XYZ file of C-alpha atoms in Angstrom:
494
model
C 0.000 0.000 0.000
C 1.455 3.389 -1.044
C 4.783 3.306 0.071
C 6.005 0.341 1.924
C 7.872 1.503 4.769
C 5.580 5.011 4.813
C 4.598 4.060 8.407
C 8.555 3.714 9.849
C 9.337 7.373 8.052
C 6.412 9.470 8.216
C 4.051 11.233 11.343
C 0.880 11.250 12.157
C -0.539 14.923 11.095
C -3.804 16.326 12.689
C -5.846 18.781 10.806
C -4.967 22.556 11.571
C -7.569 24.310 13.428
C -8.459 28.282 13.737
C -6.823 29.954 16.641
C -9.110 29.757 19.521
C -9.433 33.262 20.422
C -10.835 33.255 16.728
C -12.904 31.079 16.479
C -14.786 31.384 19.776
C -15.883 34.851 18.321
C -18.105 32.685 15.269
C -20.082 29.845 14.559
C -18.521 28.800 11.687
C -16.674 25.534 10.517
C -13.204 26.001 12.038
C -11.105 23.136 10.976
C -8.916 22.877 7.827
C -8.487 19.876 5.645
C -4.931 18.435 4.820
C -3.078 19.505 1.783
C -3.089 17.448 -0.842
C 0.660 16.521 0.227
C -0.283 16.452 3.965
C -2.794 13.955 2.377
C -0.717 11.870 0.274
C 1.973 11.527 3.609
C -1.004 10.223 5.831
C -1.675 7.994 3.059
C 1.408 6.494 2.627
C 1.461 5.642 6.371
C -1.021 3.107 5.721
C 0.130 -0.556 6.342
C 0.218 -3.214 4.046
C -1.163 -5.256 6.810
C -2.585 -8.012 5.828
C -5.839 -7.871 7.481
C -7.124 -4.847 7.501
C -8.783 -4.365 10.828
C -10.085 -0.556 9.929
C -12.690 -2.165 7.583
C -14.345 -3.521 10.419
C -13.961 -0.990 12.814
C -15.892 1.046 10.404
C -19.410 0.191 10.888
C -20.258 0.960 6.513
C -17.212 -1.201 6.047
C -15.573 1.437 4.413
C -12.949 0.218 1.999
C -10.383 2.123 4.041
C -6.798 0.765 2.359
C -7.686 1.168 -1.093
C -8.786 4.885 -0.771
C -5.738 5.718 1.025
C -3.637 4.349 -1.485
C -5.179 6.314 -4.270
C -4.486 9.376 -2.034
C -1.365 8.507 -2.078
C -0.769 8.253 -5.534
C -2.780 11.665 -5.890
C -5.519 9.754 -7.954
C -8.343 11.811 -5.854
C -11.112 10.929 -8.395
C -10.690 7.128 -8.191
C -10.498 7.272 -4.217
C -14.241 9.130 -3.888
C -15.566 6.463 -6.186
C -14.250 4.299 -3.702
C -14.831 6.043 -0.428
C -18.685 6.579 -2.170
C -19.064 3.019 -2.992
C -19.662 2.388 0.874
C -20.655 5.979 2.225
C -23.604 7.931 1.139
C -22.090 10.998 2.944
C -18.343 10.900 3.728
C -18.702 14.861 4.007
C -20.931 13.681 6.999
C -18.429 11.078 8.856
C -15.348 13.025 7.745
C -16.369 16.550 9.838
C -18.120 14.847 12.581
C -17.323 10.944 13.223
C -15.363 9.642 16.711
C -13.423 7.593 14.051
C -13.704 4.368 15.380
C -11.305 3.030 12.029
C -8.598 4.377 13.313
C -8.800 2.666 16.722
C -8.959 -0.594 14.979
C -5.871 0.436 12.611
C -2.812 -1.754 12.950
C -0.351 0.631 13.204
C -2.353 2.163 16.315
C -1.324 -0.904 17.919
C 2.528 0.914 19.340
C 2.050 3.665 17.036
C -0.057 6.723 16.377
C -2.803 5.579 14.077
C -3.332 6.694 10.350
C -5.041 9.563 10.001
C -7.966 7.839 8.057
C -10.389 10.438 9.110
C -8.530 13.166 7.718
C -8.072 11.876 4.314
C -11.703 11.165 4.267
C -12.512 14.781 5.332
C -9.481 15.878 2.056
C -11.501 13.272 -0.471
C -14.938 14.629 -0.390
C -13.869 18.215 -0.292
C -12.099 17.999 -3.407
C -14.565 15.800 -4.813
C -17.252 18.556 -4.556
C -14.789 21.613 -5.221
C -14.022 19.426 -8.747
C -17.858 18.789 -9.689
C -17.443 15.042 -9.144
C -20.565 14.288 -7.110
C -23.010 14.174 -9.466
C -26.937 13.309 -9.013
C -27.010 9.578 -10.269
C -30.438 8.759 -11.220
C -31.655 5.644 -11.668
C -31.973 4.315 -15.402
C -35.005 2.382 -15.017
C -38.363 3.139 -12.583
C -40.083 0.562 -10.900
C -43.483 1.974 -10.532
C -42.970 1.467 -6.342
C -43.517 4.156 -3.606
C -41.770 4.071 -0.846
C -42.119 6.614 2.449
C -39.368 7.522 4.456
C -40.238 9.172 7.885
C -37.401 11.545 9.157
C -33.962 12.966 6.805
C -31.479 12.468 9.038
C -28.678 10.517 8.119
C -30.496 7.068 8.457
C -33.412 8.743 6.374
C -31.182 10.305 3.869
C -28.913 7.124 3.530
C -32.125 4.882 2.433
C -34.131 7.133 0.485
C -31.211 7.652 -1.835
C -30.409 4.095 -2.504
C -33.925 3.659 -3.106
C -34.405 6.131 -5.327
C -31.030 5.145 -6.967
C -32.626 1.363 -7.301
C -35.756 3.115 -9.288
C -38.114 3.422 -6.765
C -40.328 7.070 -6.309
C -39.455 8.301 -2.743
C -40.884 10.339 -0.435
C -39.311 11.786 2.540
C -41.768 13.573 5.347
C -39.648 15.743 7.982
C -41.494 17.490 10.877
C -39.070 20.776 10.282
C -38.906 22.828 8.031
C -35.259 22.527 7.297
C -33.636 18.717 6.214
C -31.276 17.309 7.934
C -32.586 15.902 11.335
C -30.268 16.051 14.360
C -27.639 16.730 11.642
C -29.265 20.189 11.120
C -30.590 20.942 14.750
C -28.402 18.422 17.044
C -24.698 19.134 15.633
C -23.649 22.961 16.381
C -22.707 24.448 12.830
C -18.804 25.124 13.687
C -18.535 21.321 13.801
C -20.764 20.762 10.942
C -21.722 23.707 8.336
C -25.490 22.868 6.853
C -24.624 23.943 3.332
C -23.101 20.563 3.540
C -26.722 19.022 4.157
C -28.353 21.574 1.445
C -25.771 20.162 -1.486
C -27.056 16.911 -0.720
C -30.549 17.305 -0.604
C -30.123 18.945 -3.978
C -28.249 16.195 -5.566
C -30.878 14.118 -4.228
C -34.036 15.611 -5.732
C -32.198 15.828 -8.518
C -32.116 11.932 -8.698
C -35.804 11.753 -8.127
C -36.420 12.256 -4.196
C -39.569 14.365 -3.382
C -39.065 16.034 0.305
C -42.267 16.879 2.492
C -41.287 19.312 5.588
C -42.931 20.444 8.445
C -44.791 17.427 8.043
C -45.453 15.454 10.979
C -46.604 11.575 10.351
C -48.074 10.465 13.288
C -51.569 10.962 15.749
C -52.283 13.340 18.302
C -50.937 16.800 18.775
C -48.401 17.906 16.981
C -44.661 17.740 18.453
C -42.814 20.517 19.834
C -39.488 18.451 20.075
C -36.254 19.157 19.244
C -36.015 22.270 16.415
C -40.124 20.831 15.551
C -42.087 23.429 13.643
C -44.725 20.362 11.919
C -47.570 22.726 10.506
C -48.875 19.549 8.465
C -50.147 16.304 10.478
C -50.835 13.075 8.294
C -52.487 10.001 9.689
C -50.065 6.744 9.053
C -53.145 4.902 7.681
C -53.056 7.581 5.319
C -49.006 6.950 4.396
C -49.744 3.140 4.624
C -52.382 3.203 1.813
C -50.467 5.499 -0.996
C -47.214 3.826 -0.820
C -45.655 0.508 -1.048
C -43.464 0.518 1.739
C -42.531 2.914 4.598
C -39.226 3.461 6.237
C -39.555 4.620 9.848
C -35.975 6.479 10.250
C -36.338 9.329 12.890
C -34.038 9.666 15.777
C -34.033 9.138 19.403
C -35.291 11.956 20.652
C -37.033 11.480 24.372
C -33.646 12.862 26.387
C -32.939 11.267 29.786
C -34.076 13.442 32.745
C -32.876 14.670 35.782
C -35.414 14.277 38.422
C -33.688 16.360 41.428
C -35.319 19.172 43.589
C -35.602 22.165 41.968
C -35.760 20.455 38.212
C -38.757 22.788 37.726
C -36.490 26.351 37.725
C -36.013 28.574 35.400
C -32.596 27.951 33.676
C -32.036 24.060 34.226
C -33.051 22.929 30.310
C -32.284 19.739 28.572
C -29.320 19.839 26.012
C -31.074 19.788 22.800
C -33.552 22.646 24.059
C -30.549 24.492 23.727
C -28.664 23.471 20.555
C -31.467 23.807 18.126
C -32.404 27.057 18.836
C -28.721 28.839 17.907
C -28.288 26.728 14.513
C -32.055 28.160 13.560
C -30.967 31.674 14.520
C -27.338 31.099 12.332
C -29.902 30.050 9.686
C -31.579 33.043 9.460
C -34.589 32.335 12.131
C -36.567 34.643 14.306
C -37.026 33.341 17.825
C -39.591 34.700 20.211
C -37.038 33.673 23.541
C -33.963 31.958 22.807
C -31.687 30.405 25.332
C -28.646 32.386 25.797
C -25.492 31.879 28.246
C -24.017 35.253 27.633
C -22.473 36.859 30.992
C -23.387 33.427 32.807
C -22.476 30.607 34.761
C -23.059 27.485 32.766
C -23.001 23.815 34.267
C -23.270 20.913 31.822
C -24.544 17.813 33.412
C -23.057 14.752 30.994
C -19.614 14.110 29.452
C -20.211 13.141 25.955
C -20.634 14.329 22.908
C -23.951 16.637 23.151
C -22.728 18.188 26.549
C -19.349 19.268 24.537
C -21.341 20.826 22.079
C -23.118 22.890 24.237
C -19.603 23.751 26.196
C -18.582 25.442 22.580
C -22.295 26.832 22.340
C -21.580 28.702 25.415
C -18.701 30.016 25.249
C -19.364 31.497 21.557
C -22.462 32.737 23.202
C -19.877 34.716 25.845
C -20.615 32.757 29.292
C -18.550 33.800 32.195
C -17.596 30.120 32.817
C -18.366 26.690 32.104
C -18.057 23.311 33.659
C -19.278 20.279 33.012
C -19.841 17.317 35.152
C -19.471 13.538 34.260
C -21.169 10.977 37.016
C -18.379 8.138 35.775
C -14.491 8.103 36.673
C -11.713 10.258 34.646
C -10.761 7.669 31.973
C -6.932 7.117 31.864
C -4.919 9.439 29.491
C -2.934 6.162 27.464
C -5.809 3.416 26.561
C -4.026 -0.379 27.766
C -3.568 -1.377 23.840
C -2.975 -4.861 24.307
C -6.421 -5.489 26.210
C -8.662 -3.028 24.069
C -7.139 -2.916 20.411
C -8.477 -3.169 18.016
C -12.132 -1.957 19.744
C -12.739 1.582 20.573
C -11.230 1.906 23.509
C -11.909 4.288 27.029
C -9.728 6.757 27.352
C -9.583 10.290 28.106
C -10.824 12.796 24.891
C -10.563 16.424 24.908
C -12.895 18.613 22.431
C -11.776 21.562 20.728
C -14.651 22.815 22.768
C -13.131 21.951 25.715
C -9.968 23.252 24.319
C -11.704 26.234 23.962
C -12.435 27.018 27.865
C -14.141 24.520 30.301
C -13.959 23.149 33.907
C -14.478 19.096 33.341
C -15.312 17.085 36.417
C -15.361 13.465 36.621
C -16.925 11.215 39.338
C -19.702 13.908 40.455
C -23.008 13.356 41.024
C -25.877 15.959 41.274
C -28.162 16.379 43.597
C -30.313 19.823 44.262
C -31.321 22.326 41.602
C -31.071 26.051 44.006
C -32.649 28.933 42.828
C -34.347 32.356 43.748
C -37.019 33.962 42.703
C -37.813 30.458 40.539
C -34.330 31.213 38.738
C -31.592 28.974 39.150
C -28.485 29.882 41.133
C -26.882 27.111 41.845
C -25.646 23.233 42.228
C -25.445 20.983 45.105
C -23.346 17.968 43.861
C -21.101 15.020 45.671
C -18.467 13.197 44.520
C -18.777 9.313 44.101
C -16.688 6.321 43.829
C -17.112 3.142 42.551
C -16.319 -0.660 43.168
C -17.176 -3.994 41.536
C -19.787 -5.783 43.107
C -18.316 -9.249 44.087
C -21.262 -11.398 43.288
C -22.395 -9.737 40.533
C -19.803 -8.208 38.915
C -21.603 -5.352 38.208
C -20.361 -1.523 39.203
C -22.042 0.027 41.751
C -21.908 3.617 42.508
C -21.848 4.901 46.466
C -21.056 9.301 47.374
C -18.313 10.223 48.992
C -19.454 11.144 52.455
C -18.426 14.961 52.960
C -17.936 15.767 49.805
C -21.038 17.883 49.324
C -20.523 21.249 47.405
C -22.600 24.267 45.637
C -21.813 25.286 42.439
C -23.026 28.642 41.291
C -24.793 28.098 37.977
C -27.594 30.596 36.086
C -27.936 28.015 33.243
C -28.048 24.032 33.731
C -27.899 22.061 30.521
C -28.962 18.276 30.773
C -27.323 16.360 28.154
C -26.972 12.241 29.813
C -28.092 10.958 26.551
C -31.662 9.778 24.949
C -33.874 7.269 26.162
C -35.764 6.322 23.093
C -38.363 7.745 20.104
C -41.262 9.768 20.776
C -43.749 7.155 21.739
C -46.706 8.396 19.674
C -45.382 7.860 16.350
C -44.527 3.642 17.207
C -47.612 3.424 18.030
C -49.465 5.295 15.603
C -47.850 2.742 13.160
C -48.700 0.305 15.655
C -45.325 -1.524 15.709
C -43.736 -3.057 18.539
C -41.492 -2.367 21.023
C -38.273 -3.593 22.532
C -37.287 -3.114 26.532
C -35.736 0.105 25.853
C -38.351 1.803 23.689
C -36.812 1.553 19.948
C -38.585 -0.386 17.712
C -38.076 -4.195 17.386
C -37.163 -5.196 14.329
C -33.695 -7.391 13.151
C -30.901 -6.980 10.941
C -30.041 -10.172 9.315
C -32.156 -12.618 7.354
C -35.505 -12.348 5.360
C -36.992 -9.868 7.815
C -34.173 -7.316 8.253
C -35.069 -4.232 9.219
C -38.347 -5.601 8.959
C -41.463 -4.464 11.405
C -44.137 -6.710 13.026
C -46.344 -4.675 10.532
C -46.889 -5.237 7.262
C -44.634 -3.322 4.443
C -43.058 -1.018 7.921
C -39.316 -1.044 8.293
C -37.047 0.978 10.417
C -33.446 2.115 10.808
C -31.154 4.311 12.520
C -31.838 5.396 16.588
C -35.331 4.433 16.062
C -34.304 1.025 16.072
C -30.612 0.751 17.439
C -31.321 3.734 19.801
C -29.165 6.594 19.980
C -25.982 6.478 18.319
C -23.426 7.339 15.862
C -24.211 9.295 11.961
C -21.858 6.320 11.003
C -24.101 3.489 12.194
C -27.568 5.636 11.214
C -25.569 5.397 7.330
C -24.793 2.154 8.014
C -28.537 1.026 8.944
C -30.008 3.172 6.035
C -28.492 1.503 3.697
C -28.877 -1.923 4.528
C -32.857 -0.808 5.602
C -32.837 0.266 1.618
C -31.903 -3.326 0.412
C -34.275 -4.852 2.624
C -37.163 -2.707 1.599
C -35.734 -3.218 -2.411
C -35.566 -6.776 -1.701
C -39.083 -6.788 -0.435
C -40.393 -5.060 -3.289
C -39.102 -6.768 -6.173
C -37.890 -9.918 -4.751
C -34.075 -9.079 -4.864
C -32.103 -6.109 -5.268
C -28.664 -5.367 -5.975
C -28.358 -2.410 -3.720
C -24.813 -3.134 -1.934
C -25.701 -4.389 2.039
């Protein structure tokens, strides 16, 4: 692969980032894609392993080796055909993806791993700035309908395969922009929408019809995250005009925080928050919108959605930020030889975290304080935790004396999603699993597959919440199944 002893001579190179000072002051994308010879370098790092264990730590199975060959021998137009062949959106997964690939890669093993999603991030970049992704319409129509409910990246994923295999698609979205969580979840400095818009238009282009602020489902309509649904259709309705429907919304019931003093005035869950500054960077007028300027910010939950509202903040000016994880500080250095090649827990650090925030691990909260039904402040405790002997299990206990009170005028609850909004399963009337998704398998002659006739589902609505990767991943195999269902095979890639 590229050159054979790359790996011995040549570094690992992160993307260059806008000062922070800089960037801080905007909402815009901040990070820089490789040169084309930073590019070619991180390609020809790239083992000739043998067994390529990035493939499979890529949940679309991205065909990781070959495409950073090409880049390596600067044939850019040959590695997007590749890096497309398995990934709907690589402009997606290359801005925005933990980049579980390059845990698995071989060299991460006593090295620093390629830097796969880099060259991903270079190839689709200069695969749109060249006019190489073209709409790719399908040659022949099969005279099907099929319905796809939510565009986020599991929605977006199967309605274009579908429409690429000749089928007529639909897609209904509650808001009135495209793009799901991808529009309203992911802050626009990590992700910038025209990336979404190009898309969409590529997509209609190959035949895809797009319905927003259209909510499919019964009962009022939903004021959820970014919702502005003006249009309600009944799934009877839905069921009856089209041949098959794809259920493909995300996981959107957040976990909650039931504490005194939940009820005051500045404790809001995470994606309250988020939505509302990508729809004013998009040009939206908001009657009240959330603001930390000139404030004290806590952020209850360590991942992803809790660092994006760190970076909200402190573009919105807060006077400080912390956030608080309930689970130990992972270690720095990962033990390789126990977790390779699996994504692995170890400590990771945000350019929003880079960018000015108190982290605290092992903290628990307990009281909500306020004045005046305004929030003021935090009364946490620190925790430890042991193994349960018999069980095996962790078990968490708090530290006695190790109460404190954290001043705080905003609280932002972001300790992940529980599961769909309830009324659309069961408007469709398809079943459940324990946690709330809907049931429905992923192998054999009823992947993806509902316990109602012609319903399938992908994405968080059946995996629950989780990665743009695995939502692509799902779409696309949900798109075979529902091909394969409607003409008895299909050659849409799995």
């Amino acid at each position: 692969m590229g050159k054979v002893t790359g790996f011995k001579e040549y570094a690992r190179v992160e993307e260059g980032h806008e000062a922070t000072e800089t960037r801080v002051k905007h909402f815009k994308e901040f990070t820089l894609h490789l040169t084309d010879e930073e590019a070619k370098i991180q390609g020809a790092r790239c083992m000739d392993c043998g067994t390529p264990f990035c493939n499979n730590g890529c949940p679309i199975n991205n065909i990781i080796p070959d495409f950073n060959d090409l880049v390596y021998q600067q044939d850019w137009k040959s590695a997007i055909e590749v890096l497309h062949s398995t990934n709907n959106f690589p402009e997606f997964t290359g801005r925005i993806c933990p980049a579980p690939c390059e845990a698995a890669c071989t060299l991460g093993i006593n090295e620093a791993p390629v830097g796969i999603k880099s060259i991903e991030h270079a190839i689709i970049d200069k695969a749109w700035e060249n006019g190489w992704v073209q709409p790719k319409p399908a040659e022949r129509k099969t005279g099907k309908k099929v319905a796809v409910i939510g565009s986020g990246p599991a929605g977006l994923a199967a309605a274009q395969q579908l429409a690429r295999a000749g089928h007529d698609v639909t897609v209904f979205e509650k808001n009135s922009r495209l793009g799901g969580l991808l529009r309203y979840g992911i802050p626009d400095f990590k992700l910038d929408k025209g990336n979404i818009d190009r898309r969409v238009e590529q997509m209609k282009a190959e035949g895809v019809v797009f319905k927003t602020g259209t909510y499919v489902g019964k009962g009022a309509l939903p004021h959820g995250v970014g919702s502005d649904a003006k249009t309600k259709l009944d799934p009877a309705q839905v069921l009856a005009e089209f041949d098959a429907v794809v259920l493909a919304g995300g996981s959107e019931v957040p976990r909650d925080l039931a504490i005194p003093g939940r009820e005051l005035d500045g404790v809001h869950f995470a994606m309250e928050f988020l939505p509302q500054q990508n729809k004013v960077n998009a040009g939206d007028k908001l009657k009240e919108q959330i603001k930390a300027g000139g404030k004290h910010v806590v952020v209850i939950g360590g991942g992803d959605t809790g660092s994006d509202c760190v970076g909200t903040s402190n573009r919105q000016g807060a006077k400080s930020v912390t956030q608080l994880e309930l689970l130990p500080k992972p270690p720095v250095q990962e033990d390789k030889a126990l977790t390779w090649p699996y994504w692995p827990n170890k400590l990771r650090t945000s350019s929003s975290h880079e960018e000015g925030c108190v982290r605290e691990w092992a903290i628990t909260t307990k009281e909500f304080r306020g004045e005046n039904g305004k929030l003021k402040s935090l009364v946490t405790a620190r925790v430890e935790w042991s193994k349960d002997e018999k069980t095996g299990q962790f078990k968490m206990s708090e530290v006695a004396g190790s109460e404190q009170e954290i001043p705080a005028e905003l609280a932002f609850l972001a300790m992940g999603f529980v599961h769909p909004v309830g009324s659309v399963l069961e408007a469709f009337g398809v079943e459940k699993d324990a946690r709330g998704n809907i049931r429905a398998a992923t192998d054999g002659d009823e992947a993806y597959a509902t316990n109602v006739a012609k319903v399938f589902t992908a994405g968080d609505m059946r995996r629950g919440q989780s990665l743009v990767v695995w939502a692509i991943r799902e779409g696309r195999q949900a798109a075979q199944a529902v091909d394969k269902y409607l003409m008895g095979e299909s050659l849409l890639p799995r």
